[in-house]
Short mmCIF file of the C-alpha atoms (twelve columns), coordinates in Angstrom:
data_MODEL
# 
_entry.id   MODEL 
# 
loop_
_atom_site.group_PDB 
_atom_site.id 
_atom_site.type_symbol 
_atom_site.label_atom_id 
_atom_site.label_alt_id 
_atom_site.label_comp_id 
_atom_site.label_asym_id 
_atom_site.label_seq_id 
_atom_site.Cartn_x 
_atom_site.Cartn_y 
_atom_site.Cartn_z 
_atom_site.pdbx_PDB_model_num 
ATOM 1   C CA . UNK A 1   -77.397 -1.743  242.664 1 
ATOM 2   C CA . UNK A 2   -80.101 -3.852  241.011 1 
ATOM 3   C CA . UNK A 3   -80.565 -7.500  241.877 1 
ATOM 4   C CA . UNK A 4   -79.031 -8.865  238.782 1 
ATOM 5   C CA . UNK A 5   -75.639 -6.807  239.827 1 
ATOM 6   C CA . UNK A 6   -76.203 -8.419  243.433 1 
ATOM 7   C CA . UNK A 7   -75.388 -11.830 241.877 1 
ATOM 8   C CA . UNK A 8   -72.543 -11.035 239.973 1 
ATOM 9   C CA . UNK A 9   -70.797 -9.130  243.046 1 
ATOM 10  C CA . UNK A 10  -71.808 -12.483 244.864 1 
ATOM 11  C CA . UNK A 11  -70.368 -14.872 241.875 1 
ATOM 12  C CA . UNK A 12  -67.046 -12.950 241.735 1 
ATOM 13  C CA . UNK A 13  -66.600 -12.682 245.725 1 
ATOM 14  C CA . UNK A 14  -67.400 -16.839 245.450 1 
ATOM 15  C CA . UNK A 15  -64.727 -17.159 242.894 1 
ATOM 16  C CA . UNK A 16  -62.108 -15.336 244.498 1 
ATOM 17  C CA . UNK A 17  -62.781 -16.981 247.886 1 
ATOM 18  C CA . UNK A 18  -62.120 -20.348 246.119 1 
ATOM 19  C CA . UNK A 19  -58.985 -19.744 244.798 1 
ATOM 20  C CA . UNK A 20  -57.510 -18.279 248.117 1 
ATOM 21  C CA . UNK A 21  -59.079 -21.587 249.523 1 
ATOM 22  C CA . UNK A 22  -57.241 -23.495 247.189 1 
ATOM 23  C CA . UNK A 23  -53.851 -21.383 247.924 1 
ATOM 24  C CA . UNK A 24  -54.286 -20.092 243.977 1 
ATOM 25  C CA . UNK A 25  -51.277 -17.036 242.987 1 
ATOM 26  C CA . UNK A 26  -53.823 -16.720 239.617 1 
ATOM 27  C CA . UNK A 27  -57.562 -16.718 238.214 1 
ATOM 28  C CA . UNK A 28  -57.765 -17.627 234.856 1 
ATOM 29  C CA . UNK A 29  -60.749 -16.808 232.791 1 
ATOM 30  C CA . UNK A 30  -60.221 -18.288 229.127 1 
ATOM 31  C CA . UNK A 31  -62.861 -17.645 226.856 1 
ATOM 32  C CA . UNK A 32  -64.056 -20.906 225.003 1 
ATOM 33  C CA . UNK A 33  -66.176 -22.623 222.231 1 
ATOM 34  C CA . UNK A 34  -68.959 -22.876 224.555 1 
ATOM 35  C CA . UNK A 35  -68.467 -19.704 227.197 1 
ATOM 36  C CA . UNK A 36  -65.330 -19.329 229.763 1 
ATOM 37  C CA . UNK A 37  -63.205 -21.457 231.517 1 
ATOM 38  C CA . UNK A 38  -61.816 -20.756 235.008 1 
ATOM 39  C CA . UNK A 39  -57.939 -22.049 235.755 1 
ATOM 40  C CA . UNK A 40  -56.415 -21.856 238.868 1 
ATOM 41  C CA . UNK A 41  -52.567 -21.425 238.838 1 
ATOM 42  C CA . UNK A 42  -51.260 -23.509 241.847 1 
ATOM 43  C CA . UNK A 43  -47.696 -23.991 242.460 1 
ATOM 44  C CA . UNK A 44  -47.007 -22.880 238.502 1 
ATOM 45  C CA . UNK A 45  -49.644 -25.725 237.377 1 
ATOM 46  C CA . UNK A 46  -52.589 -24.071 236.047 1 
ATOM 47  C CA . UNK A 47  -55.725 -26.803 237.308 1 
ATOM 48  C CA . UNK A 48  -58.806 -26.140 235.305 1 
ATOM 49  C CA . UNK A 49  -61.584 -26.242 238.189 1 
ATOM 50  C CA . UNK A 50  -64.829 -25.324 235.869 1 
ATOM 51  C CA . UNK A 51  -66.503 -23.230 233.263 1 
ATOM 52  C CA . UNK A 52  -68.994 -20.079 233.407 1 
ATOM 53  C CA . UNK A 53  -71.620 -19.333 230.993 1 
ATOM 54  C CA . UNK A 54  -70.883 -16.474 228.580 1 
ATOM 55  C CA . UNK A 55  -73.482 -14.274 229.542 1 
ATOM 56  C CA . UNK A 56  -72.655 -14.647 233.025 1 
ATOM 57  C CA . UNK A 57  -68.387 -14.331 232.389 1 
ATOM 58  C CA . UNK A 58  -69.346 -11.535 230.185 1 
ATOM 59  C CA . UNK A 59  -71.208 -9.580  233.553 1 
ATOM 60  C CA . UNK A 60  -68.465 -10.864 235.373 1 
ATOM 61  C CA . UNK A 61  -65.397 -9.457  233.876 1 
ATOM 62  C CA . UNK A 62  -67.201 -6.122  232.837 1 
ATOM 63  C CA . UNK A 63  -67.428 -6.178  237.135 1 
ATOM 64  C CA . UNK A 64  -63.885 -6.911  237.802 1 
ATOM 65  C CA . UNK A 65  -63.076 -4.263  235.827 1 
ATOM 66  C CA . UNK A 66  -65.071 -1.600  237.465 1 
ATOM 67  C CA . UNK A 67  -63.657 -2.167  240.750 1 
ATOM 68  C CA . UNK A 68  -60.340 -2.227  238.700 1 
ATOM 69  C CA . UNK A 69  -60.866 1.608   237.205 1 
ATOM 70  C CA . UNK A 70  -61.093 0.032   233.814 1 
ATOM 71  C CA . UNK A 71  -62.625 0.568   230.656 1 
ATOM 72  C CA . UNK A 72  -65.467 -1.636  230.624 1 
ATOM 73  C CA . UNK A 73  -67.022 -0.918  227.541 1 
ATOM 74  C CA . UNK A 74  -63.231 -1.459  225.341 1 
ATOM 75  C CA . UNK A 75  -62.435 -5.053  224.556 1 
ATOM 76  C CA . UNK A 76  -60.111 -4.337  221.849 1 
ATOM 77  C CA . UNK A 77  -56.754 -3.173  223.629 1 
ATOM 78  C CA . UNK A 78  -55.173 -4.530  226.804 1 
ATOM 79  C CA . UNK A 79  -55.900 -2.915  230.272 1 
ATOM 80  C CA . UNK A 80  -54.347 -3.690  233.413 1 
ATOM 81  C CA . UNK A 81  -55.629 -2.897  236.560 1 
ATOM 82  C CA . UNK A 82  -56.036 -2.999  240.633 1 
ATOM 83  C CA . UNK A 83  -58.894 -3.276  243.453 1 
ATOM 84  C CA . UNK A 84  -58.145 -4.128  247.098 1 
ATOM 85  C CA . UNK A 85  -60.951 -5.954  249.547 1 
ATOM 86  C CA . UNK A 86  -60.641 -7.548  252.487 1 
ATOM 87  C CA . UNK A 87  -61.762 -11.226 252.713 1 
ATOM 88  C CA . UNK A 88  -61.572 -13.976 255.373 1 
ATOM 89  C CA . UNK A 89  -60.099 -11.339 257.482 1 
ATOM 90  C CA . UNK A 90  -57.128 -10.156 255.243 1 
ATOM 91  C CA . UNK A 91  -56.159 -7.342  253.295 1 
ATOM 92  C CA . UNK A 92  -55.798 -8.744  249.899 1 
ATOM 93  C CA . UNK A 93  -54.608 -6.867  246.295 1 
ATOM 94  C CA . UNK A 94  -56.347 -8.382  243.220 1 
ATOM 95  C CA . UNK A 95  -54.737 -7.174  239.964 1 
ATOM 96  C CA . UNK A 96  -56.787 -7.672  236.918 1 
ATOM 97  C CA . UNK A 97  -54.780 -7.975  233.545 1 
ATOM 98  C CA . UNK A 98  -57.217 -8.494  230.302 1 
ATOM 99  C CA . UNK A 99  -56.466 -9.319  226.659 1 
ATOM 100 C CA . UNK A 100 -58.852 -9.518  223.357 1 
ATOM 101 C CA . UNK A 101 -59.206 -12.900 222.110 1 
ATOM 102 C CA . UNK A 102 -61.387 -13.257 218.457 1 
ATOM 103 C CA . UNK A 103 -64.834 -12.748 219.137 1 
ATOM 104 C CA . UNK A 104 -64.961 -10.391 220.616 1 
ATOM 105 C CA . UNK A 105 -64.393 -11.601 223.657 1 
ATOM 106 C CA . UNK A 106 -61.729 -10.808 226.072 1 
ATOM 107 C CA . UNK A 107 -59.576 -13.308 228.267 1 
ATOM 108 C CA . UNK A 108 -58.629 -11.871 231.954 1 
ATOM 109 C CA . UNK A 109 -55.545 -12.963 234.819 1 
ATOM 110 C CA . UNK A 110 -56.488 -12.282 238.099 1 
ATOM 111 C CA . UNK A 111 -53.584 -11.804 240.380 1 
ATOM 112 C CA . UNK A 112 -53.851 -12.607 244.164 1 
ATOM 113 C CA . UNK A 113 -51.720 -10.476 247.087 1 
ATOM 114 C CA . UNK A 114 -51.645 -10.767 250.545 1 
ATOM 115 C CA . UNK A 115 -50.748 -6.679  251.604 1 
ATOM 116 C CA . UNK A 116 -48.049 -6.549  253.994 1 
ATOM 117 C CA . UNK A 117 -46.522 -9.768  252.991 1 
ATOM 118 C CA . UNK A 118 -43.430 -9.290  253.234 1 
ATOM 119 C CA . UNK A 119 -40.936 -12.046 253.263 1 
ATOM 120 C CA . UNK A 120 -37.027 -11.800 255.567 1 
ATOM 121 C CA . UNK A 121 -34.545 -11.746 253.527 1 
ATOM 122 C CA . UNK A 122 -32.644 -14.700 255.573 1 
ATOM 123 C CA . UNK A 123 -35.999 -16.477 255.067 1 
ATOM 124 C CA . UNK A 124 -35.893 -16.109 250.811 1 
ATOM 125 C CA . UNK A 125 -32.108 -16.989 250.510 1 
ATOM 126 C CA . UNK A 126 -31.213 -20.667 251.273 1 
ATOM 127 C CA . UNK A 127 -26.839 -19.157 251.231 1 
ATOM 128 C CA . UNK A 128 -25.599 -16.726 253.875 1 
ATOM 129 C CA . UNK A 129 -23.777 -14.940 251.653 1 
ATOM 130 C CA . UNK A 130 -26.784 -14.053 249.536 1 
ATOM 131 C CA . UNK A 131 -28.563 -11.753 252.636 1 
ATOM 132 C CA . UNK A 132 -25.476 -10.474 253.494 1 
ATOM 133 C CA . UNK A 133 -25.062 -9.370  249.690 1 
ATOM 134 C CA . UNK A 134 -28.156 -8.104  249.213 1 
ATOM 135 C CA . UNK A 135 -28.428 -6.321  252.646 1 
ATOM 136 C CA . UNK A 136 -24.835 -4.611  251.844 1 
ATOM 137 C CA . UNK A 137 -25.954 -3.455  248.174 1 
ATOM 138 C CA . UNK A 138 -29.209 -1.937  250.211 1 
ATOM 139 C CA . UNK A 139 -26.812 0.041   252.488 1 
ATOM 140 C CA . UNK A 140 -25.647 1.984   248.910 1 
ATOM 141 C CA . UNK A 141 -26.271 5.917   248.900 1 
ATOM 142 C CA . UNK A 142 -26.527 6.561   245.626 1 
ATOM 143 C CA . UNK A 143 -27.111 4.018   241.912 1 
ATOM 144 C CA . UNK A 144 -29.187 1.377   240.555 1 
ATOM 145 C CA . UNK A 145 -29.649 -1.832  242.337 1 
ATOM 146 C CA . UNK A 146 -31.337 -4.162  239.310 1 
ATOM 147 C CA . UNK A 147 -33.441 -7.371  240.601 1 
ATOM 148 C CA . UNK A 148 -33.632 -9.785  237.443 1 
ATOM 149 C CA . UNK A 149 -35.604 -13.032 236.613 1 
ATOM 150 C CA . UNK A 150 -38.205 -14.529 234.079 1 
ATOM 151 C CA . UNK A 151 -42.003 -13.968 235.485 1 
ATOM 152 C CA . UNK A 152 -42.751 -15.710 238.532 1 
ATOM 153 C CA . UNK A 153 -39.620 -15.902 240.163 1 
ATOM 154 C CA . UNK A 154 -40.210 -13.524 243.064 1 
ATOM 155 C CA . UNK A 155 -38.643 -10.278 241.832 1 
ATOM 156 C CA . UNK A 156 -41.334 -8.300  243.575 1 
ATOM 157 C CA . UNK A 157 -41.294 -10.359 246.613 1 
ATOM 158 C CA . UNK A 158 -37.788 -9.628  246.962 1 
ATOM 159 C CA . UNK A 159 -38.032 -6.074  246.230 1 
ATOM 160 C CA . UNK A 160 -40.505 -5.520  248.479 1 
ATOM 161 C CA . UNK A 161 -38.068 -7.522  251.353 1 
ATOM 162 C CA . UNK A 162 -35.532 -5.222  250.664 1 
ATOM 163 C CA . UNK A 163 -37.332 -2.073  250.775 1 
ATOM 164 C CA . UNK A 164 -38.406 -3.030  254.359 1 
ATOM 165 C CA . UNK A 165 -35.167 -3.644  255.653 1 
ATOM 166 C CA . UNK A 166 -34.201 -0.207  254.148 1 
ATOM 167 C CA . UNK A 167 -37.103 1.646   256.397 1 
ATOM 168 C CA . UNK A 168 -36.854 -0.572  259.114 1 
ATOM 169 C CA . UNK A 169 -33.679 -1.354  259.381 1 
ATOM 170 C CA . UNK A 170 -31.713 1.000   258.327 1 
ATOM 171 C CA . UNK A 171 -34.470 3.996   258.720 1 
ATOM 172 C CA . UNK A 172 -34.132 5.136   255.311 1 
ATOM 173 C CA . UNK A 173 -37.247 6.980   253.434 1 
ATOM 174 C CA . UNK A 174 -38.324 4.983   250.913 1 
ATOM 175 C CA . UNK A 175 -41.108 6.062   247.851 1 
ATOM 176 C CA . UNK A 176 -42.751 3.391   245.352 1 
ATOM 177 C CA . UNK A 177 -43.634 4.382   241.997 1 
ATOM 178 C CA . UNK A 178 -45.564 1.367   240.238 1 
ATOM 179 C CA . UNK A 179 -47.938 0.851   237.514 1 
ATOM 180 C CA . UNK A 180 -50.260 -0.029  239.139 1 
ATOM 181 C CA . UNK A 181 -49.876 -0.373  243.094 1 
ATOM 182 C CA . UNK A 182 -50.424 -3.974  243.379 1 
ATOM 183 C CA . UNK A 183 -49.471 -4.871  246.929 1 
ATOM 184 C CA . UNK A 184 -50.420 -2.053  249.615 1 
ATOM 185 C CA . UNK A 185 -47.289 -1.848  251.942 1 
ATOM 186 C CA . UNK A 186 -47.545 0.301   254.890 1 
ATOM 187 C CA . UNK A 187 -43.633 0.525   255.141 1 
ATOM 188 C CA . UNK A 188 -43.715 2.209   251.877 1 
ATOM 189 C CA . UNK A 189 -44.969 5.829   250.511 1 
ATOM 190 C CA . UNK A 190 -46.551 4.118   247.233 1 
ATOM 191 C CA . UNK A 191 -47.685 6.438   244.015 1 
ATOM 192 C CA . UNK A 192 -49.343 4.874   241.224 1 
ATOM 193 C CA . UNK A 193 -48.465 5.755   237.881 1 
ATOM 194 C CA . UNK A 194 -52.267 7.061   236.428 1 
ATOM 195 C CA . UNK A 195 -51.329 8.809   233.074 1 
ATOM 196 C CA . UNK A 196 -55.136 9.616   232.239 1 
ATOM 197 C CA . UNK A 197 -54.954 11.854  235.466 1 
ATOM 198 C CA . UNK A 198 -51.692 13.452  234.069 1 
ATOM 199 C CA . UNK A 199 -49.593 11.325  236.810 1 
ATOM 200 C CA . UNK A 200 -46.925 9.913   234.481 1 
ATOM 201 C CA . UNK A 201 -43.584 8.008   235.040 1 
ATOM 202 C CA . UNK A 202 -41.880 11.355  234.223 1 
ATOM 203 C CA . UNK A 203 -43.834 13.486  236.478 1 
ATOM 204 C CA . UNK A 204 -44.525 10.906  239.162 1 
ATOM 205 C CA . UNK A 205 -40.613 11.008  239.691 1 
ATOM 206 C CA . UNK A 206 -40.381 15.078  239.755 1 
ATOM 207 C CA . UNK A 207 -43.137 14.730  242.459 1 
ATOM 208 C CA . UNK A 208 -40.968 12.135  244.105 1 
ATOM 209 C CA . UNK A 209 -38.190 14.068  244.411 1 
ATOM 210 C CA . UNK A 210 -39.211 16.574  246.168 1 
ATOM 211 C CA . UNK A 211 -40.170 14.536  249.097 1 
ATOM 212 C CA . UNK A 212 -36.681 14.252  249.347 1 
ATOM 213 C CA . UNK A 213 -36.773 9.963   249.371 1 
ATOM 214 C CA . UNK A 214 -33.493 7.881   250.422 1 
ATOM 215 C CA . UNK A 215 -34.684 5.282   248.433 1 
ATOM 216 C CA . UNK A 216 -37.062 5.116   245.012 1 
ATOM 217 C CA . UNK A 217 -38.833 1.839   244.039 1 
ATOM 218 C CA . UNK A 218 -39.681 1.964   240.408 1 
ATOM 219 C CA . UNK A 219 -42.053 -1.236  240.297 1 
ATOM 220 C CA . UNK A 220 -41.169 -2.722  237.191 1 
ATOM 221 C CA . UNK A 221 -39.018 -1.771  233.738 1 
ATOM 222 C CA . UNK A 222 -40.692 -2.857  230.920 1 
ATOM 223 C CA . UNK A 223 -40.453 -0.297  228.177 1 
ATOM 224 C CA . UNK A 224 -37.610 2.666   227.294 1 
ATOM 225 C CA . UNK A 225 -39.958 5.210   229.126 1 
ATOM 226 C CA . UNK A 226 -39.496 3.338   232.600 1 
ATOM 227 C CA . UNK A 227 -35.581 2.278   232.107 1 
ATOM 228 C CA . UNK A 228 -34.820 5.556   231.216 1 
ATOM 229 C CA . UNK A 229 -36.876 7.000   234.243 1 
ATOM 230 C CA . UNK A 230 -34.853 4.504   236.020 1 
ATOM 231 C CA . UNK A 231 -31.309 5.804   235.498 1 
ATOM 232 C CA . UNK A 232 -32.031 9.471   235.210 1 
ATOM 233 C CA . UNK A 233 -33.494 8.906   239.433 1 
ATOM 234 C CA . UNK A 234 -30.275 7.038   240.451 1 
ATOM 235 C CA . UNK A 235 -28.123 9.707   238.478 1 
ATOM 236 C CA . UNK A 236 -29.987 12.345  240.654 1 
ATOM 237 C CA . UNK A 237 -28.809 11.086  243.903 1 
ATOM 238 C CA . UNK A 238 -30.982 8.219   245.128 1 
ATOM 239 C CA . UNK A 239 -30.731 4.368   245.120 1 
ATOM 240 C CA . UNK A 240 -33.127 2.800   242.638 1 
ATOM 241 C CA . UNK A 241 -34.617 -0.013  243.123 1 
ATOM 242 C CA . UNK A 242 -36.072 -1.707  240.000 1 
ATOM 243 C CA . UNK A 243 -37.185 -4.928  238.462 1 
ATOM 244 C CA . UNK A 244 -36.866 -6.369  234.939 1 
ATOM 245 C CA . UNK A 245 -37.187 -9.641  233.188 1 
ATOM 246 C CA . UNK A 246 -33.969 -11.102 232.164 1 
ATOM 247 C CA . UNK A 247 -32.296 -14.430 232.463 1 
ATOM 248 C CA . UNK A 248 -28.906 -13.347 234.275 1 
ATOM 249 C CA . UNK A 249 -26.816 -9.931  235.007 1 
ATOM 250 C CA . UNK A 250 -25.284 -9.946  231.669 1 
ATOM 251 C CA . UNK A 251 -29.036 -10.489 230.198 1 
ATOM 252 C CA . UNK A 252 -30.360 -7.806  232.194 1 
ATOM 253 C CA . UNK A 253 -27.666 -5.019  230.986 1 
ATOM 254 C CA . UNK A 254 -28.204 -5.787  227.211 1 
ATOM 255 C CA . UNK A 255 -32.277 -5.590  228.166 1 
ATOM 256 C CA . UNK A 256 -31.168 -1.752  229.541 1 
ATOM 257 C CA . UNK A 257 -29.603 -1.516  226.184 1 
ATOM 258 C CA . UNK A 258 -32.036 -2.557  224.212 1 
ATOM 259 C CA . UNK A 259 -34.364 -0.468  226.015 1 
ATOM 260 C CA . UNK A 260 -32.055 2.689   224.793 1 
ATOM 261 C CA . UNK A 261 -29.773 3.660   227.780 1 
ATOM 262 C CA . UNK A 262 -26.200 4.120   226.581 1 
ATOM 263 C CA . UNK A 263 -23.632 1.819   228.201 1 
ATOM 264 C CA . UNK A 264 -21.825 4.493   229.613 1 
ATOM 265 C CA . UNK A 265 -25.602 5.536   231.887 1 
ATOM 266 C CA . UNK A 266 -25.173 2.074   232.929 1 
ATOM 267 C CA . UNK A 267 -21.675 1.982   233.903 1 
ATOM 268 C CA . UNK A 268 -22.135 5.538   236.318 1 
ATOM 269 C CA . UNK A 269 -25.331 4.369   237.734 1 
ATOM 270 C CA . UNK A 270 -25.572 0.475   238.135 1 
ATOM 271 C CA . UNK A 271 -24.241 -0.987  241.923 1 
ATOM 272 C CA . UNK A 272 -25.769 -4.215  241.825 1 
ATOM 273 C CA . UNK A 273 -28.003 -6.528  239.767 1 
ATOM 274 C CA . UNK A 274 -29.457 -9.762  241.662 1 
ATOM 275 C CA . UNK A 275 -30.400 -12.618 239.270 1 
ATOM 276 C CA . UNK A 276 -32.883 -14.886 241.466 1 
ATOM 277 C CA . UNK A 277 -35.153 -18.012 240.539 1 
ATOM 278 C CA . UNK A 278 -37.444 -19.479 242.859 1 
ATOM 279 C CA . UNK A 279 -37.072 -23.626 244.383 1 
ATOM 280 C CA . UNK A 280 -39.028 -25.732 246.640 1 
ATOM 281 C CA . UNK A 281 -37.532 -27.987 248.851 1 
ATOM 282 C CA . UNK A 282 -38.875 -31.714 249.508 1 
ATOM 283 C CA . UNK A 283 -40.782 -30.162 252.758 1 
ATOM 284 C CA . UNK A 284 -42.421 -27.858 250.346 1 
ATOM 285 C CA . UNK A 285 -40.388 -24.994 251.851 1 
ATOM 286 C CA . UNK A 286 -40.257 -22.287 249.213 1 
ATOM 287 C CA . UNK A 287 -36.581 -20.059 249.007 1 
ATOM 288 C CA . UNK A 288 -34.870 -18.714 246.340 1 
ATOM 289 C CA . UNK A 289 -31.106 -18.866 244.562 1 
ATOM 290 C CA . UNK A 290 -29.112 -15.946 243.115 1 
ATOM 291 C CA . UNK A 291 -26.337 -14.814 241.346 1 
ATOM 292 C CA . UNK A 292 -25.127 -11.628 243.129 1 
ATOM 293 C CA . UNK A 293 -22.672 -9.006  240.711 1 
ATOM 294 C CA . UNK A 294 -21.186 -6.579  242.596 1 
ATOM 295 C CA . UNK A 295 -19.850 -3.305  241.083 1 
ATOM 296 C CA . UNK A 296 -15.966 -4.743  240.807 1 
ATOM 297 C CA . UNK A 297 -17.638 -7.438  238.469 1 
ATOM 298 C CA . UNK A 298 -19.959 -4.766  236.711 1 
ATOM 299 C CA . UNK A 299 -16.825 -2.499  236.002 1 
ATOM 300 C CA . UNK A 300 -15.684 -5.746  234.371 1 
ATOM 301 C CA . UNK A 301 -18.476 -6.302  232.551 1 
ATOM 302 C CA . UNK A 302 -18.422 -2.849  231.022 1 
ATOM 303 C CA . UNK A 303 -14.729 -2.955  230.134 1 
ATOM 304 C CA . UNK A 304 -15.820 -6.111  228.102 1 
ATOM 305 C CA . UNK A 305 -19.103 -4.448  226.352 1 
ATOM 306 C CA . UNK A 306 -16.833 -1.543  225.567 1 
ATOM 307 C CA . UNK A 307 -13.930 -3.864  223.645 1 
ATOM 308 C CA . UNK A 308 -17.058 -5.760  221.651 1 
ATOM 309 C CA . UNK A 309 -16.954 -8.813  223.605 1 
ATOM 310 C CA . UNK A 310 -20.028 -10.426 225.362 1 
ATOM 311 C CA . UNK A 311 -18.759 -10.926 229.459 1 
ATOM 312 C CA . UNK A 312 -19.337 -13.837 231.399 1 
ATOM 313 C CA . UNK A 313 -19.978 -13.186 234.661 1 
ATOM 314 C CA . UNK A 314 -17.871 -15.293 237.217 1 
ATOM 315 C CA . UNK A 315 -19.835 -17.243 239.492 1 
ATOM 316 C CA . UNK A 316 -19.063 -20.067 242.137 1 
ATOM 317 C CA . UNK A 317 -21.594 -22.528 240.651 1 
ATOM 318 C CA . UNK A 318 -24.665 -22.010 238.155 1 
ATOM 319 C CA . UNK A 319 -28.806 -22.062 238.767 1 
ATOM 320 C CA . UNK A 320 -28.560 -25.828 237.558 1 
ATOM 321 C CA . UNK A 321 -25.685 -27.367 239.516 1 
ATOM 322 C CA . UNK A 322 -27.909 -25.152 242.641 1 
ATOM 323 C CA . UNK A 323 -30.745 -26.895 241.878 1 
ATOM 324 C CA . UNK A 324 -28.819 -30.257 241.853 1 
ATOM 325 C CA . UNK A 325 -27.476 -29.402 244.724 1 
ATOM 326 C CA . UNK A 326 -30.193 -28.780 246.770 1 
ATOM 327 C CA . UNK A 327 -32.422 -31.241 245.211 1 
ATOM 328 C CA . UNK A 328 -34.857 -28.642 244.308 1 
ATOM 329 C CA . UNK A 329 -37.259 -28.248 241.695 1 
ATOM 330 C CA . UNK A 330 -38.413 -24.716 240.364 1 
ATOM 331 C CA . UNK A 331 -41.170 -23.083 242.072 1 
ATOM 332 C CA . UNK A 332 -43.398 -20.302 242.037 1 
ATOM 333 C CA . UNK A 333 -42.770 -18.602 245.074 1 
ATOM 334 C CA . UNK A 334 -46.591 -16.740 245.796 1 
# 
């Protein structure tokens, strides 16, 4: 490594040590009239905290992704990527996300992890009932359980609660498949989906199978491919546990739809889908509120879908009057 690459492994280790300083979730490099500026999401308010020289964002980003098994020399398509270091004495995950912006220049998200986080599940639900929901639907043998929310409301962080308390807890096996690993979990047997290496979706879950798991995390569902990977793992057997973006349960079966599994997939496979947003109280104490349906409302649900009518899920009281309740205000929970 020549001196010049020195400095920009020293300007990107400075840069990442400032935002964990500053308790940053994101980096944001935005390219700009005059070279790059650098944003720090804090508590879902994205500070801008200074500006880089192209030359020197250019070196920078072709760095990040190196260590992220990227194509440096493509700025024309989206990549998305991982590297793990350890800094101030902790494990951390850094996913790297990039886009092409006009110019040919390319604007990149930086995504900080802590590994091992892992958050209670009494300690992310403010209501009883919620844990003891979400603990019973992990006790399930065999279906889909579905965790649902826009981005940044702590879908993963819940996932990843829930996995633990099915190897800890309840000593179940458990096997991650994600694109990519973000967050290295030593509870968790974790394969990354690497479809240059021949490692896709589809054969990442044959491979799974035969290590005979109690329990299959499919990272996130964001295309047919994955959905459909999805259900055809909890019709095998196993209980699935997935995220997706969706704004309640109803929202997230019409996503499944859309994403071209039959109604009738989803009625034999789906046990539970968990619609969550993240609050922070007035001590700054972060927690999250759900809306829990069960499979007695999902069999509902269906019978509705099936005679053409949208269902409305019952619930005791909705995300707004929760937040009014509590006095809370929305929150990025990271």
């Amino acid at each position: 490594m020549d001196k010049t690459e020195n400095v920009i492994e020293q300007k990107c280790n400075k840069l990442l040590k400032k935002a964990l300083s500053h308790g940053a979730t994101d980096i944001h490099l935005v390219p700009s009239s005059d070279g790059y500026d650098v944003l720090f999401n804090q508590n879902t308010k994205l500070t801008k905290t200074g500006s880089l020289p192209p030359q020197l964002a250019d070196r920078m980003i072709s760095f990040l992704k190196f260590l992220s098994s990227l194509d440096i020399g493509d700025k024309r398509k989206p990549q998305s990527g991982s590297f793990h270091k350890q800094m101030s004495g902790e494990n951390l995950s850094f996913r790297v996300s990039t886009i092409p912006a006009i110019h040919y220049k390319e604007s990149v998200v930086i995504r900080l992890q802590k590994h091992n986080r892992i958050v209670p599940i009494d300690d992310l639900c403010i209501k009883k009932e919620w844990s003891d929901k979400l603990r019973q639907a992990a006790t399930i043998q065999q279906g889909l359980f579905v965790i649902s929310g826009p981005t940044g409301s702590g879908k993963t962080t819940t996932m990843y609660a829930i996995t633990a308390h099915c190897v800890n807890k309840l000593e179940r096996h458990v096997i991650s498949l994600e694109d990519p690993v973000e967050n290295k979990q030593s509870h968790l047997l974790q394969v990354q989906v690497n479809e240059q290496a021949g490692m896709s979706y589809s054969a990442g879950l044959k491979a799974i199978l035969r290590h005979s798991p109690d329990v299959i995390m499919v990272g996130e569902i964001r295309d047919s491919e994955t959905a459909k990977i999805a259900v055809t793992a909890a019709l095998t057997g196993h209980l699935v546990i997935t995220t997706i973006h969706a704004k309640d349960p109803v929202g997230c079966v019409y996503r499944m739809m859309d994403f071209g599994v039959s109604a009738e997939e989803l009625r034999q496979t789906l046990v539970c889908i968990s619609s969550q947003r993240l609050v922070q109280n007035l001590n700054g104490d972060a927690h999250a509120i759900f809306e829990i349906t069960n499979e007695e409302i999902i069999d509902e649900m269906f019978e509705s879908i099936a005679k053409g009518n949208r269902f409305i899920a019952p619930k005791d009281e909705s995300m707004a009057e929760l937040i009014e309740k509590y006095k809370l205000e929305q929150f990025q929970y990271e």
